[in-house]
Amino acid sequence: MQWDLQSVVSFLLSRTPTPELGTRPLLVLLAALLVLFLWYCYRVGTEDQDSENGGGGAARRARHRIGTMRALSMPGSAAGLDHSDLGIIPIGGPEHGGYFAPILTSPSFPDLGQASPGNRKLYRNLQEYANRYSWAGMGRIHKGVREQARYLSDRLTVQKPKVFFLPDLPSTPYFPRDAQRHDIEVLEASFPAILAEFEAVYLRGVEGKLGWSCGGTQPKGFSSFSLFSRGSWSPQNCRACPRTYRALSSLRTFSNGNIFGNAEFSVLQPGASLPGGCGPCNARLRCHLGLKIPAGCELVVGGEPQCWSEGYCLLVDDSFLHTTAHNGSPDAGPRVIFTVDLWHPNVAAAERQALDYIFAPGR
């Protein structure tokens, strides 16, 4: 008998028993495969969602740790725990309900009992904001609130804001036009309308009952007409200057949500000068639109002299020491500028929102 490959295969197949699967085992096998497939899809989907949310798992673990510490009614030392080991620090005392916040920088808050009333208010306002919204993007503000005592101390420096210093901001006495190009172009395009409305309110008379601030605590020879002062509009003055008000409303970076925001006509008579001083905060820039600039007028910011030009804007960081003088002849007429407070270009949107909350008018 001759054997070839085909004959061998046929012989073996004829001797091999054929397994018979019933209906029930086959259904069980298919069901198991379906369950494994669904489980695999679920795991892949949740991992993709966590990655899109920037690591949701880590955030949930952090919230769990914060919730654990909130549940403790005793200090960490009494419970045998170290706050720094858990990655959190306490803000405030028992009157704050024992709230805790994530550590954003390595140093901790100073003892509130030793802080000044102003600093304690900042701590509480920041904590209220973080509890209501988020700690995201609050690193510089957290650092600034924690170290205000050092920033606002009596140390000699050319930049020394009187109310709040936001650390790690690029600073220079004068900023280029590109820092706030859109708003500068809006103001310069509105120059004829703003000048005309100034002349109208100036010719009515410089008196307090007509909306002007002059005399009293104001330096001699200086007066101002405010449309927006310390975060609040002046309805009477805005009605007197409707086109100027519309120009302000079209600005993108007008700092109009906190006490650092102002917009006003500033008038300095010949022979008058403003003493040296620093603005309240370095998170803003003061934009000067020249309206009437006689010869002999000078602005010195951070030791650098500069002068205005009619119809053009000058961006100034007034948290630097600055002085103003009108050294022109008596018949030269007053120096007139329109000043608007804009956000510093390096203050992020989240930081602007937090500063508006912390320094809201009336807080």
Coordinates of N, CA, C and O in Angstrom, one line a residue, residues 42-101:
Y42 N -15.1 49.8 29.2 CA -15.3 50.6 30.4 C -14.0 51.2 30.9 O -13.9 52.4 31.2
R43 N -13.0 50.3 31.0 CA -11.7 50.7 31.5 C -11.0 51.7 30.6 O -10.5 52.7 31.0
V44 N -11.1 51.5 29.3 CA -10.5 52.4 28.3 C -11.2 53.7 28.4 O -10.5 54.8 28.3
G45 N -12.5 53.7 28.5 CA -13.2 55.0 28.5 C -12.9 55.8 29.8 O -12.8 57.0 29.7
T46 N -12.9 55.2 30.9 CA -12.6 56.0 32.1 C -11.1 56.5 32.1 O -10.9 57.6 32.6
E47 N -10.2 55.8 31.6 CA -8.8 56.3 31.5 C -8.7 57.5 30.6 O -8.1 58.5 30.9
D48 N -9.4 57.4 29.5 CA -9.4 58.6 28.5 C -10.1 59.8 29.2 O -9.6 60.9 29.1
Q49 N -11.1 59.6 30.0 CA -11.8 60.7 30.6 C -10.9 61.4 31.7 O -10.8 62.6 31.8
D50 N -10.2 60.6 32.4 CA -9.3 61.1 33.4 C -8.2 61.9 32.8 O -7.8 63.0 33.3
S51 N -7.6 61.4 31.7 CA -6.6 62.2 31.0 C -7.1 63.5 30.5 O -6.4 64.5 30.5
E52 N -8.3 63.5 29.9 CA -8.9 64.8 29.4 C -9.1 65.8 30.5 O -9.0 67.0 30.4
N53 N -9.4 65.3 31.7 CA -9.7 66.2 32.9 C -8.4 66.6 33.6 O -8.5 67.2 34.7
G54 N -7.3 66.3 33.1 CA -6.0 66.6 33.7 C -5.7 65.8 34.9 O -5.2 66.4 35.9
G55 N -6.0 64.6 34.9 CA -5.7 63.7 36.1 C -6.7 63.8 37.1 O -6.5 64.2 38.3
G56 N -8.0 63.4 36.8 CA -9.1 63.5 37.7 C -8.9 62.6 38.9 O -9.3 62.9 40.0
G57 N -8.2 61.4 38.7 CA -8.0 60.5 39.9 C -7.1 61.2 40.9 O -7.5 61.1 42.1
A58 N -6.1 61.9 40.5 CA -5.3 62.6 41.5 C -6.0 63.7 42.2 O -5.9 63.9 43.4
A59 N -6.9 64.4 41.5 CA -7.7 65.4 42.1 C -8.7 64.9 43.1 O -8.9 65.4 44.2
R60 N -9.3 63.7 42.7 CA -10.2 63.1 43.7 C -9.5 62.6 45.0 O -10.0 62.8 46.1
R61 N -8.3 62.1 44.8 CA -7.5 61.7 46.0 C -7.2 62.9 46.9 O -7.3 62.8 48.1
A62 N -6.9 64.1 46.2 CA -6.6 65.3 47.0 C -7.8 65.8 47.7 O -7.7 66.2 48.9
R63 N -9.0 65.7 47.0 CA -10.2 66.2 47.7 C -10.5 65.3 48.8 O -11.1 65.7 49.9
H64 N -10.2 63.9 48.7 CA -10.5 63.0 49.8 C -9.7 63.4 51.0 O -10.1 63.3 52.1
R65 N -8.4 63.7 50.8 CA -7.5 64.0 51.9 C -8.0 65.3 52.5 O -8.0 65.4 53.8
I66 N -8.4 66.3 51.7 CA -8.9 67.6 52.3 C -10.1 67.3 53.1 O -10.3 67.8 54.2
G67 N -11.0 66.5 52.6 CA -12.3 66.2 53.3 C -12.0 65.4 54.6 O -12.6 65.6 55.6
T68 N -10.9 64.6 54.6 CA -10.5 63.9 55.8 C -10.1 64.9 56.9 O -10.5 64.8 58.1
M69 N -9.3 65.9 56.5 CA -8.8 66.9 57.5 C -10.0 67.8 58.0 O -10.0 68.2 59.1
R70 N -10.9 68.1 57.1 CA -12.0 68.9 57.5 C -12.9 68.2 58.5 O -13.5 68.8 59.4
A71 N -12.9 66.9 58.4 CA -13.7 66.1 59.4 C -13.1 66.1 60.7 O -13.8 65.8 61.7
L72 N -11.8 66.3 60.8 CA -11.1 66.3 62.1 C -11.4 67.6 62.8 O -11.2 68.7 62.3
S73 N -11.8 67.6 64.0 CA -12.1 68.8 64.8 C -11.0 69.2 65.7 O -11.2 70.0 66.6
M74 N -9.8 68.5 65.6 CA -8.7 68.8 66.4 C -7.5 69.2 65.5 O -7.5 68.8 64.4
P75 N -6.5 69.9 66.1 CA -5.3 70.2 65.3 C -4.6 68.9 64.9 O -4.8 67.9 65.6
G76 N -3.8 69.0 63.9 CA -3.0 67.8 63.4 C -2.1 67.2 64.5 O -2.0 66.0 64.6
S77 N -1.5 68.1 65.3 CA -0.6 67.5 66.3 C -1.4 66.7 67.4 O -0.9 65.7 67.9
A78 N -2.7 67.2 67.7 CA -3.4 66.5 68.7 C -3.9 65.1 68.2 O -4.0 64.1 69.0
A79 N -4.1 65.0 66.9 CA -4.5 63.7 66.3 C -3.3 62.8 65.9 O -3.5 61.8 65.3
G80 N -2.1 63.3 66.2 CA -0.9 62.6 65.8 C -0.6 62.7 64.3 O 0.1 61.8 63.8
L81 N -1.1 63.8 63.7 CA -0.9 64.0 62.3 C -0.1 65.2 62.0 O -0.2 66.2 62.8
D82 N 0.6 65.3 61.0 CA 1.4 66.5 60.5 C 0.7 67.0 59.3 O 0.6 66.3 58.3
H83 N 0.2 68.2 59.3 CA -0.4 68.8 58.2 C 0.4 68.8 56.9 O -0.1 68.5 55.8
S84 N 1.7 69.1 57.1 CA 2.6 69.1 55.9 C 2.7 67.7 55.3 O 2.9 67.6 54.1
D85 N 2.6 66.7 56.1 CA 2.7 65.3 55.6 C 1.5 65.0 54.7 O 1.6 64.2 53.7
L86 N 0.4 65.6 54.9 CA -0.8 65.4 54.1 C -0.9 66.3 53.0 O -1.8 66.2 52.2
G87 N 0.0 67.2 52.8 CA 0.0 68.1 51.7 C -1.0 69.3 51.8 O -1.4 69.8 50.8
I88 N -1.4 69.6 53.0 CA -2.3 70.7 53.2 C -1.9 71.6 54.4 O -1.1 71.2 55.2
I89 N -2.4 72.8 54.4 CA -2.1 73.7 55.5 C -3.4 74.4 56.0 O -4.3 74.6 55.2
P90 N -3.5 74.7 57.3 CA -4.6 75.4 57.8 C -4.6 76.8 57.4 O -3.5 77.4 57.5
I91 N -5.7 77.4 57.1 CA -5.8 78.9 56.9 C -6.8 79.4 57.9 O -8.0 79.0 57.9
G92 N -6.4 80.3 58.8 CA -7.4 80.8 59.8 C -7.5 79.9 61.0 O -6.9 78.8 61.1
G93 N -8.3 80.4 61.9 CA -8.5 79.6 63.1 C -9.8 78.9 63.2 O -10.5 78.7 62.2
P94 N -10.3 78.6 64.4 CA -11.6 77.9 64.5 C -12.8 78.7 64.0 O -13.8 78.1 63.6
E95 N -12.7 80.0 64.0 CA -13.8 80.8 63.5 C -14.1 80.6 62.1 O -15.1 81.0 61.6
H96 N -13.1 80.0 61.3 CA -13.3 79.8 59.9 C -13.9 78.4 59.6 O -13.9 77.9 58.5
G97 N -14.3 77.6 60.6 CA -14.8 76.3 60.4 C -13.8 75.3 60.1 O -14.2 74.2 59.6
G98 N -12.5 75.5 60.4 CA -11.5 74.5 60.1 C -11.3 74.2 58.7 O -10.9 73.1 58.3
Y99 N -11.5 75.2 57.8 CA -11.2 74.9 56.4 C -9.7 74.8 56.1 O -8.9 75.5 56.7
F100 N -9.4 74.0 55.1 CA -8.0 73.8 54.7 C -7.9 74.0 53.2 O -8.8 73.8 52.5
A101 N -6.7 74.4 52.8 CA -6.5 74.6 51.4 C -5.2 73.9 50.9 O -4.3 73.7 51.7

